[in-house]
Short mmCIF file of C-alpha atoms in Angstrom, two decimals:
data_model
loop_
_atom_site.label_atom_id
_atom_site.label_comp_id
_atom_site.label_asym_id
_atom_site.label_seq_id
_atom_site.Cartn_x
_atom_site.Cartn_y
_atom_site.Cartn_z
CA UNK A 136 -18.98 -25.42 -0.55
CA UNK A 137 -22.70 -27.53 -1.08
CA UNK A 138 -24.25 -26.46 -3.89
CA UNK A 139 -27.19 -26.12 -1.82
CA UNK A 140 -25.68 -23.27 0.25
CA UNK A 141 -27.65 -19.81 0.36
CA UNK A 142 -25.68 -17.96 2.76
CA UNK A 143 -22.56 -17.53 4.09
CA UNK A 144 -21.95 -15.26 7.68
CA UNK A 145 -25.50 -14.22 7.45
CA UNK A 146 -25.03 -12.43 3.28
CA UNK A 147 -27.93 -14.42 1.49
CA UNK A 148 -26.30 -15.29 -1.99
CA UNK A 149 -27.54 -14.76 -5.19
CA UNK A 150 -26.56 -15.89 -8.67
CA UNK A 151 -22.81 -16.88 -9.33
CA UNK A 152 -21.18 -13.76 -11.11
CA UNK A 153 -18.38 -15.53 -12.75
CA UNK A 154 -16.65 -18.78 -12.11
CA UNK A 155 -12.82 -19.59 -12.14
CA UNK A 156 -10.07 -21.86 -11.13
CA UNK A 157 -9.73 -21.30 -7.57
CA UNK A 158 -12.38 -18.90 -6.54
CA UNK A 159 -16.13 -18.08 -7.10
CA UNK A 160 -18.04 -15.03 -7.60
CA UNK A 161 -21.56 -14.11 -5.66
CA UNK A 162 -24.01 -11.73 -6.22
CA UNK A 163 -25.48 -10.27 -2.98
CA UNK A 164 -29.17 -9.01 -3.57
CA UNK A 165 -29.48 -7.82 -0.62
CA UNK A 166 -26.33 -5.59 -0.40
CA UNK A 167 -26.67 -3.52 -3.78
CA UNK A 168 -22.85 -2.87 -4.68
CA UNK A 169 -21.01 -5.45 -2.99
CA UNK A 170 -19.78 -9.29 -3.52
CA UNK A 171 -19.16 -12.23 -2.14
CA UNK A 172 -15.47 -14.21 -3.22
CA UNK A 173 -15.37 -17.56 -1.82
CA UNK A 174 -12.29 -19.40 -2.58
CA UNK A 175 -11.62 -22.89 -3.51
CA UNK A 176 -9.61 -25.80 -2.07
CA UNK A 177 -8.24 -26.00 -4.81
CA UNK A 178 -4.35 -24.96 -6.77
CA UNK A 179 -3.56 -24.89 -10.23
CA UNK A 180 -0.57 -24.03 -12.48
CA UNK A 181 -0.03 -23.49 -16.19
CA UNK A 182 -3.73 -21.93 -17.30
CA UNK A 183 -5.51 -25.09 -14.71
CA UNK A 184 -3.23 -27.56 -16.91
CA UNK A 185 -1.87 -28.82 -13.78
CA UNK A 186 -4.95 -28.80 -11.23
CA UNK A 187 -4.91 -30.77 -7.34
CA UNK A 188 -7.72 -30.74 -4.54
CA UNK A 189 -5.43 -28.99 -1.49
CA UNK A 190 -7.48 -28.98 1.45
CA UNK A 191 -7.68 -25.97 3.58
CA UNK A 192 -6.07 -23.93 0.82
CA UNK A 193 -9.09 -21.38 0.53
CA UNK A 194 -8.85 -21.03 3.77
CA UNK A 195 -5.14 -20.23 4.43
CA UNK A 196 -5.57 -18.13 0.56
CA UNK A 197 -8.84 -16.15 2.27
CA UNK A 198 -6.82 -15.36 5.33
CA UNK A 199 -3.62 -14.11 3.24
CA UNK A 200 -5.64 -12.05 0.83
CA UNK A 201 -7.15 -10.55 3.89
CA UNK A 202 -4.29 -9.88 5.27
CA UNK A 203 -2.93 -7.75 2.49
CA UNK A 204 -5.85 -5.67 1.89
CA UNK A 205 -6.14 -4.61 4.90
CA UNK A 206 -2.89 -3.78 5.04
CA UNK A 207 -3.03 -1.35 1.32
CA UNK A 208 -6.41 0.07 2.74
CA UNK A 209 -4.88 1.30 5.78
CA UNK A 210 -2.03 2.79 3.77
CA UNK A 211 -4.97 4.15 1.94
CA UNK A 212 -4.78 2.65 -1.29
CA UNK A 213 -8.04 2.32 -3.02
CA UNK A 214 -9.36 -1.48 -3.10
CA UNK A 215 -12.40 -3.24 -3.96
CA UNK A 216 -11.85 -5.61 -0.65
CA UNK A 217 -14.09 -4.40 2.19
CA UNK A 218 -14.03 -6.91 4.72
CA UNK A 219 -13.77 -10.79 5.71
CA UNK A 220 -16.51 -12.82 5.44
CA UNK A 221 -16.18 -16.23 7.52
CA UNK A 222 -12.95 -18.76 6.78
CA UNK A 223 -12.89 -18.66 2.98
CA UNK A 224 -14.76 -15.57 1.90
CA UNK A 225 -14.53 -12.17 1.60
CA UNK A 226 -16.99 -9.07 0.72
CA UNK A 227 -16.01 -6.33 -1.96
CA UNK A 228 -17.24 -3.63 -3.80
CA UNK A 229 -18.73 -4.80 -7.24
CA UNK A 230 -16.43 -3.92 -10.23
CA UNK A 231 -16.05 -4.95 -13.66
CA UNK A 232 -12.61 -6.36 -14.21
CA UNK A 233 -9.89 -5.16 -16.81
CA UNK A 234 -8.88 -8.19 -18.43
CA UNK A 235 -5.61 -7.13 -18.14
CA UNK A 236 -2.63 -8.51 -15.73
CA UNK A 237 -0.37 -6.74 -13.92
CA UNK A 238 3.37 -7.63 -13.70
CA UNK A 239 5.95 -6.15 -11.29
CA UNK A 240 9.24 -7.86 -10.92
CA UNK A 241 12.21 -6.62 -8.74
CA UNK A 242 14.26 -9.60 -9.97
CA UNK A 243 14.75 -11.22 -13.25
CA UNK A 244 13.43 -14.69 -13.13
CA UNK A 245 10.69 -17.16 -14.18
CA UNK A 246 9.11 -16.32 -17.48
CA UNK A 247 11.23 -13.06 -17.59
CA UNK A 248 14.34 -15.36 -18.42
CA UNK A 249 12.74 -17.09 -21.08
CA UNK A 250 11.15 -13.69 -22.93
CA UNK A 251 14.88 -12.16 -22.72
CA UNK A 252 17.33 -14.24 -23.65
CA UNK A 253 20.89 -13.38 -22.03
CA UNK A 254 19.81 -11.52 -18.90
CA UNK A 255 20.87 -13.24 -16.20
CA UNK A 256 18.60 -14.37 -13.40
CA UNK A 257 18.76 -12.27 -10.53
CA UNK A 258 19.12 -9.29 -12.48
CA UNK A 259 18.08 -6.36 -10.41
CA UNK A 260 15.34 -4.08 -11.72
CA UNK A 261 15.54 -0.46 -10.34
CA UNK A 262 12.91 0.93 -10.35
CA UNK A 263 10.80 -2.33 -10.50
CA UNK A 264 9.76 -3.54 -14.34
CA UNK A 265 6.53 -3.05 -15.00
CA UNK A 266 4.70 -5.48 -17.56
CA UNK A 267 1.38 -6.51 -19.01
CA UNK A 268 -0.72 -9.46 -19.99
CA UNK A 269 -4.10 -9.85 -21.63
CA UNK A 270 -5.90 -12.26 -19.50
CA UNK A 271 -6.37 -15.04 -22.06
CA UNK A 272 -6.26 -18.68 -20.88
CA UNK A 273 -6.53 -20.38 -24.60
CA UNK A 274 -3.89 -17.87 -25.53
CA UNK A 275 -1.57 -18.31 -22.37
CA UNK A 276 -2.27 -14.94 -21.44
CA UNK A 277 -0.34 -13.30 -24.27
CA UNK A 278 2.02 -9.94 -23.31
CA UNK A 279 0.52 -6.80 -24.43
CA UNK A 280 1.60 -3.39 -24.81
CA UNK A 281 0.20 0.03 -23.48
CA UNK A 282 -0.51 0.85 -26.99
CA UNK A 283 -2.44 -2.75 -26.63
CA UNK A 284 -3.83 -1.61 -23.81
CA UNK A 285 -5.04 1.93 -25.11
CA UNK A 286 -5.91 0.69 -28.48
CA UNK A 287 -8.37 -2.16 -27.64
CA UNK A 288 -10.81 0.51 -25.98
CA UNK A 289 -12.29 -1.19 -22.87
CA UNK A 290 -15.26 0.09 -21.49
CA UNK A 291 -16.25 -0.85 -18.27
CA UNK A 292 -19.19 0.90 -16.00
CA UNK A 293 -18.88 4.07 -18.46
CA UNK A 294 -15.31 4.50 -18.45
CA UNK A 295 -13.52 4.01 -21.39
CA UNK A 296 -9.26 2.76 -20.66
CA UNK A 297 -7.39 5.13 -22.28
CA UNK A 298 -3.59 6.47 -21.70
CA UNK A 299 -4.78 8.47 -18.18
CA UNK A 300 -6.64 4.98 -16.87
CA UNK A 301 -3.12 3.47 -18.01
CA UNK A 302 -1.11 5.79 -16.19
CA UNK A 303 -2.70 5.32 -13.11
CA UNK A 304 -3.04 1.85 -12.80
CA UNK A 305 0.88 1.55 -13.45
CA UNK A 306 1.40 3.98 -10.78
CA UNK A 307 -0.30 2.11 -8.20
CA UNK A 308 0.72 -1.14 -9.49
CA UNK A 309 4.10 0.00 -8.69
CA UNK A 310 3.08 1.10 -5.33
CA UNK A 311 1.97 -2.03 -4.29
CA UNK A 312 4.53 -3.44 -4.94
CA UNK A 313 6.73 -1.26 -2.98
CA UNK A 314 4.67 -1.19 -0.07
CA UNK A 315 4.31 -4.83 0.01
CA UNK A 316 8.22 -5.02 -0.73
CA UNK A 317 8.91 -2.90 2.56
CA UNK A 318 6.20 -4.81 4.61
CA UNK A 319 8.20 -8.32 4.03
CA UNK A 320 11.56 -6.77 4.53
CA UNK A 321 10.58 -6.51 8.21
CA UNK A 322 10.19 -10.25 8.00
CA UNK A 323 13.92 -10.66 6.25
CA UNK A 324 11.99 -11.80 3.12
CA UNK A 325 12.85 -10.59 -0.10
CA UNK A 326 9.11 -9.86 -2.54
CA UNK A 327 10.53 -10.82 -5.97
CA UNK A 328 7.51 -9.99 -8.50
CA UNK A 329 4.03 -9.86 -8.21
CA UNK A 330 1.01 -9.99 -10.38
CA UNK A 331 -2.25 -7.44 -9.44
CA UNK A 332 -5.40 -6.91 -11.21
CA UNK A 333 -7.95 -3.42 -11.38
CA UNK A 334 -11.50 -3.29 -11.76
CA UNK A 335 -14.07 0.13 -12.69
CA UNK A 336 -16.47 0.39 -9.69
CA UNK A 337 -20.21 1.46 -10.94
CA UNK A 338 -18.97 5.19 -9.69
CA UNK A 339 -16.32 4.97 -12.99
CA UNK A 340 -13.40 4.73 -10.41
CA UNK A 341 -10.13 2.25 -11.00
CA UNK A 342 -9.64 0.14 -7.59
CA UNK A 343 -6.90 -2.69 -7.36
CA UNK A 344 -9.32 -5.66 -7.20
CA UNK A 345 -9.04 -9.88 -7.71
CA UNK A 346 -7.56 -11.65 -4.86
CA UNK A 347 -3.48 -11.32 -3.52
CA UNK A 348 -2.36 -14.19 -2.02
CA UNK A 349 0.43 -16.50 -2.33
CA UNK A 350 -0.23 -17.64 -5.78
CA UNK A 351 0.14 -13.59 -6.71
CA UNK A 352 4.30 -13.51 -6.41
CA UNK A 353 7.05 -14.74 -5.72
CA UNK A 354 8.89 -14.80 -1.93
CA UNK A 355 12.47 -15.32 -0.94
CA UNK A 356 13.46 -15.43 2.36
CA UNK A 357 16.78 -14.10 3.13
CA UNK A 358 16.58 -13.54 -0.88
CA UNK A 359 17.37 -17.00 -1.56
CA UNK A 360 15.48 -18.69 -3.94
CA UNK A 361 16.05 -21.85 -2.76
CA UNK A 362 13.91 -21.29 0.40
CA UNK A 363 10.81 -19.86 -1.67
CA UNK A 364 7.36 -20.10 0.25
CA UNK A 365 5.37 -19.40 -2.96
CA UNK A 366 3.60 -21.03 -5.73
CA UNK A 367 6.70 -21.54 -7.97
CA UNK A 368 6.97 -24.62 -5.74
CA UNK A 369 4.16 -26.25 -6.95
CA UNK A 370 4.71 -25.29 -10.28
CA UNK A 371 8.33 -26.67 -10.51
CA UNK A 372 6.99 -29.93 -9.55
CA UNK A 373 7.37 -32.75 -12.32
CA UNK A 374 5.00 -35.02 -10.31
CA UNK A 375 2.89 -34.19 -7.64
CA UNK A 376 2.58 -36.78 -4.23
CA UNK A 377 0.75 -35.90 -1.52
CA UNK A 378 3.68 -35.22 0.84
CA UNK A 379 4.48 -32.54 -2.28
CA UNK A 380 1.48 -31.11 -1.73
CA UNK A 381 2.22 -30.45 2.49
CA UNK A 382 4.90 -28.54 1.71
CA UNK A 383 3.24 -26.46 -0.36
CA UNK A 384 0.62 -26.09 2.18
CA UNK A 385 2.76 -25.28 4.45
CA UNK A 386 4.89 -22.86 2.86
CA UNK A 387 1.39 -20.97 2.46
CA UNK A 388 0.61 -21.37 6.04
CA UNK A 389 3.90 -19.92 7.23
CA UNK A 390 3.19 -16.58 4.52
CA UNK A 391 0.08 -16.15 6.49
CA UNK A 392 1.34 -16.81 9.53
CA UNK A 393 4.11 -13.96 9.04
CA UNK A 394 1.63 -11.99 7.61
CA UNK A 395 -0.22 -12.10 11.39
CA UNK A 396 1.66 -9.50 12.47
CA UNK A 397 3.59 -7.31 9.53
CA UNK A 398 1.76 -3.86 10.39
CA UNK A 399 3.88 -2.05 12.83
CA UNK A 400 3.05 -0.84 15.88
CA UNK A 401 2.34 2.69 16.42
CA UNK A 402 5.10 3.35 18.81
CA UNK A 403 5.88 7.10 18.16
CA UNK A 404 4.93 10.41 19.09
CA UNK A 405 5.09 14.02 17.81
CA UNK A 406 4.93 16.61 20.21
CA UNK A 407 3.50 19.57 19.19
CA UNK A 408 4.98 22.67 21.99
CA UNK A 409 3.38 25.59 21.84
CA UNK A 410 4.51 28.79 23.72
CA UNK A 411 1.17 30.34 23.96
CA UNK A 412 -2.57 28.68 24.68
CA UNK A 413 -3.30 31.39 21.68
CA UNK A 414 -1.37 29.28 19.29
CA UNK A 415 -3.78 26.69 19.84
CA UNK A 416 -5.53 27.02 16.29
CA UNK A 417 -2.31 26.80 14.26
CA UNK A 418 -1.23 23.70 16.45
CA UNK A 419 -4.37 21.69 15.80
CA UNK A 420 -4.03 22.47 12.01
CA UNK A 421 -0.56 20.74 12.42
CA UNK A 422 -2.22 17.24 14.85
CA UNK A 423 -5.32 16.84 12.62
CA UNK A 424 -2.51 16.61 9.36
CA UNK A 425 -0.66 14.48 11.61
CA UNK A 426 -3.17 12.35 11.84
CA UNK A 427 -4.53 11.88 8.38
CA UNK A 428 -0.59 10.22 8.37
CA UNK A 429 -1.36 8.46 10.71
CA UNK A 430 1.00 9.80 13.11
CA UNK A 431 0.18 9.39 16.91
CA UNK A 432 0.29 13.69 18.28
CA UNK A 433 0.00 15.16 21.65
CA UNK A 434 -0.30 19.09 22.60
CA UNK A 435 1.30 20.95 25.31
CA UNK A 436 1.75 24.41 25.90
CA UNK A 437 5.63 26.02 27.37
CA UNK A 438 7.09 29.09 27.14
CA UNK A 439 11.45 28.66 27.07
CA UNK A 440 11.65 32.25 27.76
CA UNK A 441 8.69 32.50 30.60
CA UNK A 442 9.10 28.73 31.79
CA UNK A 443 11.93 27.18 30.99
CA UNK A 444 12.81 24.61 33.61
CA UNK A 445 9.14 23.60 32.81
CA UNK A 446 9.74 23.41 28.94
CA UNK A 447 13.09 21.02 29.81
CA UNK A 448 10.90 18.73 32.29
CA UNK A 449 8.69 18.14 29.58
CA UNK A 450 10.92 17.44 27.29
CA UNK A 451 12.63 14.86 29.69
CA UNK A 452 9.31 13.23 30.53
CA UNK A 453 8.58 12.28 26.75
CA UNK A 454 12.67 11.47 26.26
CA UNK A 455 12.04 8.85 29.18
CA UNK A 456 9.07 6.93 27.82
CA UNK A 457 9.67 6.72 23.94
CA UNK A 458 11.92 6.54 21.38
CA UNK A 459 10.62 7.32 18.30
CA UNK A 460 9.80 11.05 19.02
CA UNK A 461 9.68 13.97 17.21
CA UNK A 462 8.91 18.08 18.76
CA UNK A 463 7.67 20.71 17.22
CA UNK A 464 8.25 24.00 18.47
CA UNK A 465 4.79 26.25 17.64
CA UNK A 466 6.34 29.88 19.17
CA UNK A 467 5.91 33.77 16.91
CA UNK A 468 7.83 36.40 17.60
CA UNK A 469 11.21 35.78 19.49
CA UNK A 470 11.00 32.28 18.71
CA UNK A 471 13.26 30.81 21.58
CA UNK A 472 11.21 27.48 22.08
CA UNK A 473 12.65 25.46 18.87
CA UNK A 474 16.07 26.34 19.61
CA UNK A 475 15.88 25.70 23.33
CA UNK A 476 14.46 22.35 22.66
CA UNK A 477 16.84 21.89 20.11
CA UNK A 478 20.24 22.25 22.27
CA UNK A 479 18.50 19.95 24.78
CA UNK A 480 17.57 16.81 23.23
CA UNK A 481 18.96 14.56 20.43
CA UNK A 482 15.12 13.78 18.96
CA UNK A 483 14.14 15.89 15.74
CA UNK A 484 13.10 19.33 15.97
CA UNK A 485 10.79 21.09 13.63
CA UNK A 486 9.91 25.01 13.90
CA UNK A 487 6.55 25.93 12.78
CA UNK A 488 5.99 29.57 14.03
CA UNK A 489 2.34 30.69 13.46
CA UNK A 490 3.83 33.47 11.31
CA UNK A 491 1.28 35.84 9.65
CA UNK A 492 1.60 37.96 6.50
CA UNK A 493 2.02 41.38 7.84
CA UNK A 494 5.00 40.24 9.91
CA UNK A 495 6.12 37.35 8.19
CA UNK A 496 9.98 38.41 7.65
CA UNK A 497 10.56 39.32 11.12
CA UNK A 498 8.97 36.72 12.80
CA UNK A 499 10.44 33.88 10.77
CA UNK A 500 13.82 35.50 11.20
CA UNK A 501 14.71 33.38 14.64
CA UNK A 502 13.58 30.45 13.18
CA UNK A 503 15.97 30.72 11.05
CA UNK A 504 19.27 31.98 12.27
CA UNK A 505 19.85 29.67 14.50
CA UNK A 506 23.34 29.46 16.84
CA UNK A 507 26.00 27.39 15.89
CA UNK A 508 25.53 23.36 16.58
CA UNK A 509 21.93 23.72 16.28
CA UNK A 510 20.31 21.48 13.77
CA UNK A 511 16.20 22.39 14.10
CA UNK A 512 14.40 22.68 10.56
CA UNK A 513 11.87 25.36 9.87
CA UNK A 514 8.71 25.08 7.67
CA UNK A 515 6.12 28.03 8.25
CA UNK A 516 2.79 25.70 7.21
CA UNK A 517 0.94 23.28 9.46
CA UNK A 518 0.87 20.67 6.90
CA UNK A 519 4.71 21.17 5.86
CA UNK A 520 5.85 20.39 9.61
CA UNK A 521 3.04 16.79 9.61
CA UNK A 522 4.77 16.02 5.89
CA UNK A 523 8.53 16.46 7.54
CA UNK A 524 8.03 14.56 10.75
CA UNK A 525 5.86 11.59 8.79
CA UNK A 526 9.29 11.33 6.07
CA UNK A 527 11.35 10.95 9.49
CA UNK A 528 9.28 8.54 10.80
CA UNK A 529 8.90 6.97 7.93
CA UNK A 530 12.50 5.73 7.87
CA UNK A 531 11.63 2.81 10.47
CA UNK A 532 7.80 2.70 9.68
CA UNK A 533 6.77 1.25 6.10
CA UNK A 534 3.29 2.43 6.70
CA UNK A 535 3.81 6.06 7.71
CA UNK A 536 6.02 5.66 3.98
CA UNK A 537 3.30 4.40 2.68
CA UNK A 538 0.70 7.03 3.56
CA UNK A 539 3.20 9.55 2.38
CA UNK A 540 3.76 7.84 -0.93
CA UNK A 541 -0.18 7.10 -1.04
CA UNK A 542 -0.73 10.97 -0.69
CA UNK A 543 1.28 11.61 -3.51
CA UNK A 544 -0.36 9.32 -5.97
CA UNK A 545 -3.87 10.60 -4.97
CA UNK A 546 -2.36 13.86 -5.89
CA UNK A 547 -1.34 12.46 -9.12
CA UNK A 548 -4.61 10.78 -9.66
CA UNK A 549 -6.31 13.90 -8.68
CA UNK A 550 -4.33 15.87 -11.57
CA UNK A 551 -5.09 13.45 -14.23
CA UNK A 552 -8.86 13.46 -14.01
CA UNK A 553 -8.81 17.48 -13.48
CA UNK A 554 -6.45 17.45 -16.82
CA UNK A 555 -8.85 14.85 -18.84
CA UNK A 556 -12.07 16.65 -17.86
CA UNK A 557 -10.75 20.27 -18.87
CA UNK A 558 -8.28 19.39 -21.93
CA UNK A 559 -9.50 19.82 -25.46
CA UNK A 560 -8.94 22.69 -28.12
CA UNK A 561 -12.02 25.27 -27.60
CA UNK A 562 -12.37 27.08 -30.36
CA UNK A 563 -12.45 30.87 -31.42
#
């Protein structure tokens, strides 16, 4: 970029936040909270001891990281990145960085090797191993601790990084990792490690910030290592020529290029059968969870005791048209519609009578005890029968997994801030 550039997509820029090897920093005075990140045509390896010109590389590096936040913000992950901002820059929320870098590795390999003598590369890591690194170029970005980590007391935008901010930034380093790990299995590539960094927003919250691109990890296809697409190319490189250098650029252009399309499509549907119009309330309790999943839901209303050539019709018409398809069966009382449905199709069936209190036990009851070679599962709340179709569907979507496991670590989150505001000895 000139020097003498103000804007960029119409975001005036102001001063330059912080510099580094491949990217730069912009404030935005006229957009209070965000950034600009414009990246560099420019790669470097070994703390910018090995540094070439690649042209088009903040481009094809813009694009990638792009690619992947949108990806962990529509799994719901919480990110700094809020949206592309021409060819090779991007606008995010303003944070101040921990300086502190984090490692996970599915595979042994690299630097691993060399920091523990006698395991073997390739060594499998289940679950992934976690590390992290003090960001420290005169020190080569020494390996540090938790207690480190605890101990040195960073405070950034009012929050202080203790053994809670610790905890959850290894949590969701680990899930995005996994996330990312499913995402490029659909694309027969095996994610080997990867490096993430957080930042405190000025509202005290941790968000996964930085840039992830394909100088962040390390990518196998097929899982063989001799057909890596990632940095480690250019950093195994005794000499660098410029027909080196089109590989490399290359190998980045095919990661975005894969990258395109990795999302899946939303090719499902749950069905949510009611057998009365008065079971409406329960059943939209059950498509608005749905949704926050991410799950694509449709209501009808059948009776299988009042209508139940009608009931089988529409269970033929969705049969017909798609294949990733779940019912459930929203019926009180004599709860014949989950059954029915059941012994008719092959497709999962979840019962989720509108049961109340005062007649709970009864009304459950045929739910329950089902006939012989049935196979329908019962849950009696709205949310229990989204959570149990999104886990089925989950097995062929890695982004209805995510949300699930997302939902899980915001519950986590939630519990560690509710435990670090209230804990503390009150005394008599």
């Amino acid at each position: 970029m000139s020097t003498t550039t103000t804007s960029i997509e119409g975001y005036k820029l102001g001063k330059v936040i912080i510099e580094g090897k491949t990217k730069q920093v912009y404030d935005l005075p006229e957009q209070p909270g965000l950034c600009l990140l414009l990246s560099k045509d420019r790669i470097t390896a070994g703390d910018g001891v090995k540094a070439h010109d690649l042209a088009g590389k903040a481009e094809i590096s813009n694009t990638t990281n792009g690619q992947v936040f949108r990806l962990l913000n529509e799994a719901g992950i919480r990110t700094a990145y809020v949206k592309h901002c021409g060819a090779k820059a991007f606008i995010a929320r303003k944070c101040q960085m921990i300086p502190i870098e984090w490692v996970t590795r599915r595979l042994a390999t690299g630097s691993f090797l060399k920091r523990n003598v006698g395991v073997p590369e390739g060594y499998r890591f289940s679950p992934p191993k976690q590390e992290t690194f003090f960001k420290d170029d005169a020190n080569h970005d020494p390996q540090w601790s938790e207690e480190q980590i605890v101990s040195a007391k960073f405070e950034l935008n009012g929050l202080v990084i203790g053994q809670d901010e610790v905890d959850i930034m290894r949590r969701t380093t680990l899930l995005v990792f996994e996330i990312l790990e499913r995402a490029w299995q659909t694309k027969n590539c095996a994610l080997i490690d990867m490096k993430v960094e957080f930042g405190v927003c000025d509202d005290g919250n941790i968000v996964l910030a930085d840039i992830i691109d394909s100088d962040s990890w390390r990518l196998w296809p097929a899982g063989d290592k001799r057909l890596m697409v990632d940095k480690q190319v250019y950093r195994n490189l005794a000499s660098v020529t410029a027909s080196d250098l089109d590989t490399v650029k290359r190998n980045f252009i095919w990661v975005a290029e894969q990258l395109a399309d990795i999302v899946p499509k939303k090719d499902h549907l749950v069905v949510v059968l009611m057998g009365s119009a008065s079971d409406t309330s329960h059943s939209e309790k059950i498509a608005t969870s749905c949704r926050s999943l991410g799950l694509n839901v449709e209501l009808r209303v059948s009776s299988a005791h009042k209508g139940p050539e009608e009931t089988l019709r529409i269970v033929r018409e969705y049969e017909s048209v798609m294949s990733n398809l779940i019912f459930v069966a929203v019926a009180g009382r004599s709860n014949g519609l989950g059954p029915v449905v059941s012994g008719s199709t092959n497709y999962p069936v979840i019962n989720c009578p509108p049961v109340k209190s005062d007649n709970m036990q009864v009304d459950v009851w045929s739910s329950l005890n089902l006939p012989s070679g049935l196979g329908c599962a019962t849950v009696l709340y709205p949310e229990a029968a989204a959570l149990h179709a999104a886990t089925i569907l989950g097995l062929g979507n890695f982004m209805v997994w995510s949300k699930l496991r997302v939902k899980a670590l915001n519950n986590f989150i939630t519990l560690k801030k509710a435990d670090k505001e209230l804990r503390g000895v009150r005394n008599a």
